[in-house]
Coordinates of C-alpha atoms in Angstrom, one line a residue:
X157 CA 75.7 140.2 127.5
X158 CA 78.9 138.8 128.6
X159 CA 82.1 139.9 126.0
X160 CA 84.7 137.1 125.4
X161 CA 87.6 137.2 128.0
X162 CA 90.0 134.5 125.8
X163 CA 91.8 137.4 123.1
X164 CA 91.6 134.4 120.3
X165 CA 88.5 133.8 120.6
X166 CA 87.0 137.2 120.8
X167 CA 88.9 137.6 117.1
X168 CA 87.7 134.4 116.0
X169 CA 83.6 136.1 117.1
X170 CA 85.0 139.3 115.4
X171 CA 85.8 137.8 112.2
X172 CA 82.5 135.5 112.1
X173 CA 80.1 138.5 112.9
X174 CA 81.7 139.9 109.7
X175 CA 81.2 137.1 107.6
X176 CA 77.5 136.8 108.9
X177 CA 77.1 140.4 108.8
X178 CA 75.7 140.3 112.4
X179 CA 76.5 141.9 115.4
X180 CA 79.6 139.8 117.3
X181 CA 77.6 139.6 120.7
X182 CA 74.7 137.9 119.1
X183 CA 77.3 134.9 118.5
X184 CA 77.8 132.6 121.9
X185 CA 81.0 130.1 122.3
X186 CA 80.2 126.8 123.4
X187 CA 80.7 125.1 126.4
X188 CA 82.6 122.4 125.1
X189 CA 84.2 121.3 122.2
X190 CA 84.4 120.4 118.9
X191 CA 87.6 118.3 117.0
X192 CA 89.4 120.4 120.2
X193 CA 88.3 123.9 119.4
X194 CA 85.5 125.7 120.8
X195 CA 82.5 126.7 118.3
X196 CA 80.2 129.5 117.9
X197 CA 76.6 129.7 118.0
X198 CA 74.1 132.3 115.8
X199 CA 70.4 131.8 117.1
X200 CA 69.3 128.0 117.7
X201 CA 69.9 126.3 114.4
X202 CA 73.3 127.5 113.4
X203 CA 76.5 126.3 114.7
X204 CA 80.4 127.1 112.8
X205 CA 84.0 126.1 113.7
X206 CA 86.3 129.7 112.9
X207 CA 89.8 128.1 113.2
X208 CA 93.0 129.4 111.4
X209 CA 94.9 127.2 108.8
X210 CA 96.8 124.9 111.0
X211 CA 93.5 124.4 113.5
X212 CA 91.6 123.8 111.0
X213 CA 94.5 120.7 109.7
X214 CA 94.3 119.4 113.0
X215 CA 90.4 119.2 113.7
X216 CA 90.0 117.5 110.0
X217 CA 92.6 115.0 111.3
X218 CA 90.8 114.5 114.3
X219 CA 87.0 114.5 112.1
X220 CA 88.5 111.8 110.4
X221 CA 89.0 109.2 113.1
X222 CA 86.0 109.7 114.1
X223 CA 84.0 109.6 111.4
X224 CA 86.0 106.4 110.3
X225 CA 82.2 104.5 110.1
X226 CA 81.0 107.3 108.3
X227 CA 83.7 107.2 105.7
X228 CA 83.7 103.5 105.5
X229 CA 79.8 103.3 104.3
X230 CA 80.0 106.3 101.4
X231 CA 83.2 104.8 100.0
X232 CA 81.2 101.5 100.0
X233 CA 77.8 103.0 98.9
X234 CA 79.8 104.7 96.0
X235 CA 82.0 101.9 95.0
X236 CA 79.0 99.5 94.0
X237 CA 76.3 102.7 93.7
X238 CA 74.3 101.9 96.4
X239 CA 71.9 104.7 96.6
X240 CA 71.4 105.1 99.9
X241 CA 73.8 107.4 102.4
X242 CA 75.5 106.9 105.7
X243 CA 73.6 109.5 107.5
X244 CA 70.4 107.0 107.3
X245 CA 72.5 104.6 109.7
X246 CA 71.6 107.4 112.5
X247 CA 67.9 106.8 112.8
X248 CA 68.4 103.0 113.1
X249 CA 71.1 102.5 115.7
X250 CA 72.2 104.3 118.7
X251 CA 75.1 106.0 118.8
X252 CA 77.0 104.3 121.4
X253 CA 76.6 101.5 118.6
X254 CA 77.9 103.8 115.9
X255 CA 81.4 104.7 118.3
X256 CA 81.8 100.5 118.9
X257 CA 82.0 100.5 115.6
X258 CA 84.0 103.5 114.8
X259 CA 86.1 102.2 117.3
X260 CA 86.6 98.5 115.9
X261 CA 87.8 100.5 112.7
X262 CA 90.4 102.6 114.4
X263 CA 91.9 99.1 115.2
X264 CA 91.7 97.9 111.4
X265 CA 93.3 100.5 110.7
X266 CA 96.0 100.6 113.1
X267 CA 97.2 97.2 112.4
X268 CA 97.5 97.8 108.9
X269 CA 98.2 101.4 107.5
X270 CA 97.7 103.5 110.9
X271 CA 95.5 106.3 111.0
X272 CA 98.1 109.0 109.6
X273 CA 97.7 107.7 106.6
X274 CA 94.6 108.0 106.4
X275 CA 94.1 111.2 107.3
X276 CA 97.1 112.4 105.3
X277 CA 95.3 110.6 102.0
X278 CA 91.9 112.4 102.9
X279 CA 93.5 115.6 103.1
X280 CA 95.6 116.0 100.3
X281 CA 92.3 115.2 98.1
X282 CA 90.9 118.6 99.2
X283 CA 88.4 117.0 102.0
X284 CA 89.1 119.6 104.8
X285 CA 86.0 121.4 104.2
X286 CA 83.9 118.3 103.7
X287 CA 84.8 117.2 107.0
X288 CA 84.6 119.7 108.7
X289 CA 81.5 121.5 107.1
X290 CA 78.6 119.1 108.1
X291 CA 76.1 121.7 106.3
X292 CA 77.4 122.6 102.9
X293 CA 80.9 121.1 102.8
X294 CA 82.4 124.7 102.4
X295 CA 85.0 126.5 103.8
X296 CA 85.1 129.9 104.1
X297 CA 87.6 132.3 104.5
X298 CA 87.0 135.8 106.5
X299 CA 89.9 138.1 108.3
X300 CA 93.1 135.1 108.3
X301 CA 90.5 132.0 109.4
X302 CA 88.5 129.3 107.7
X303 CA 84.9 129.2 108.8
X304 CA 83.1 126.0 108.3
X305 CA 79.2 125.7 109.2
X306 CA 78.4 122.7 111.2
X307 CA 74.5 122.8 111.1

C-alpha cells in the first residue's frame, strides 16, 4: 500500500492508528472532503475527521451552515417536545430538497443575525463535537488533534 506523501496528513494517520490501536496503513484518506479537511477511513463502516484545534473551529463553523435545516428541526422538536428527530426527514425527501431548504435558511439568517452569529452562539455552548461527531458526538483527543468519528 501506498504511504501518505502530504507530511500533515501522514501525522494526522499516525496519531489516529494510535488512538484506534491499528496499524496507520490500514487507514485510507479520502478523495474528497469533508467541512474542507480530508477524512480517514478504517474498514467500510468507519469514517473520522483528525483536525487540530483551529481545523477543527473552522469545520464546526462550516457544519453549521450546513446543517442549518438540521438545527432548525431539533430546536423545534425540543422546544414543544415533539418526539420525533430530524434525521427521520432523510427517508422522506431527497436531498437536493433538504439543501433548497438549507439554503432558504442561510438567507433568513443573513438578513437578520448573519451566520457568524450563529455559529459563534453554537460554539461557545460546547457543540464542536456534536457537530462534528455524527456517531457519538465525542471528541477525542490523541497526539495535539481532536478526532471526531463521522459514521
Amino acid at each position: 500500500m501506498q504511504g501518505i506523501q502530504d507530511p500533515t496528513l501522514f501525522q494526522k494517520q499516525q496519531a489516529l492508528a494510535r488512538f484506534l490501536k491499528v496499524d496507520p496503513d490500514s487507514l485510507t484518506v479520502s478523495r474528497g472532503s469533508l467541512y474542507g479537511f480530508k477524512a480517514f477511513f478504517h474498514g467500510s463502516n468507519e469514517a473520522y475527521l483528525v483536525l487540530t484545534d483551529s481545523e477543527a473551529t473552522n469545520a464546526a463553523e462550516q457544519a453549521v451552515s450546513e446543517k442549518l435545516w438540521f438545527i432548525c428541526l431539533e430546536t423545534l422538536f425540543a422546544y414543544f417536545d415533539i418526539d420525533a428527530y430530524p434525521s427521520d426527514v432523510l427517508g422522506r425527501m431527497k436531498t437536493k430538497e433538504i439543501r433548497r431548504v438549507n439554503d432558504e435558511i442561510k438567507v433568513l439568517l443573513h438578513n437578520t443575525t448573519g451566520m457568524p452569529m450563529l455559529q459563534q452562539k453554537m460554539l461557545s455552548c460546547g457543540n464542536r463535537k456534536n457537530l462534528l461527531a455524527d456517531y457519538d458526538q465525542a471528541e477525542h483527543f490523541q497526539d495535539g488533534y481532536f478526532i471526531y468519528r463521522l459514521y
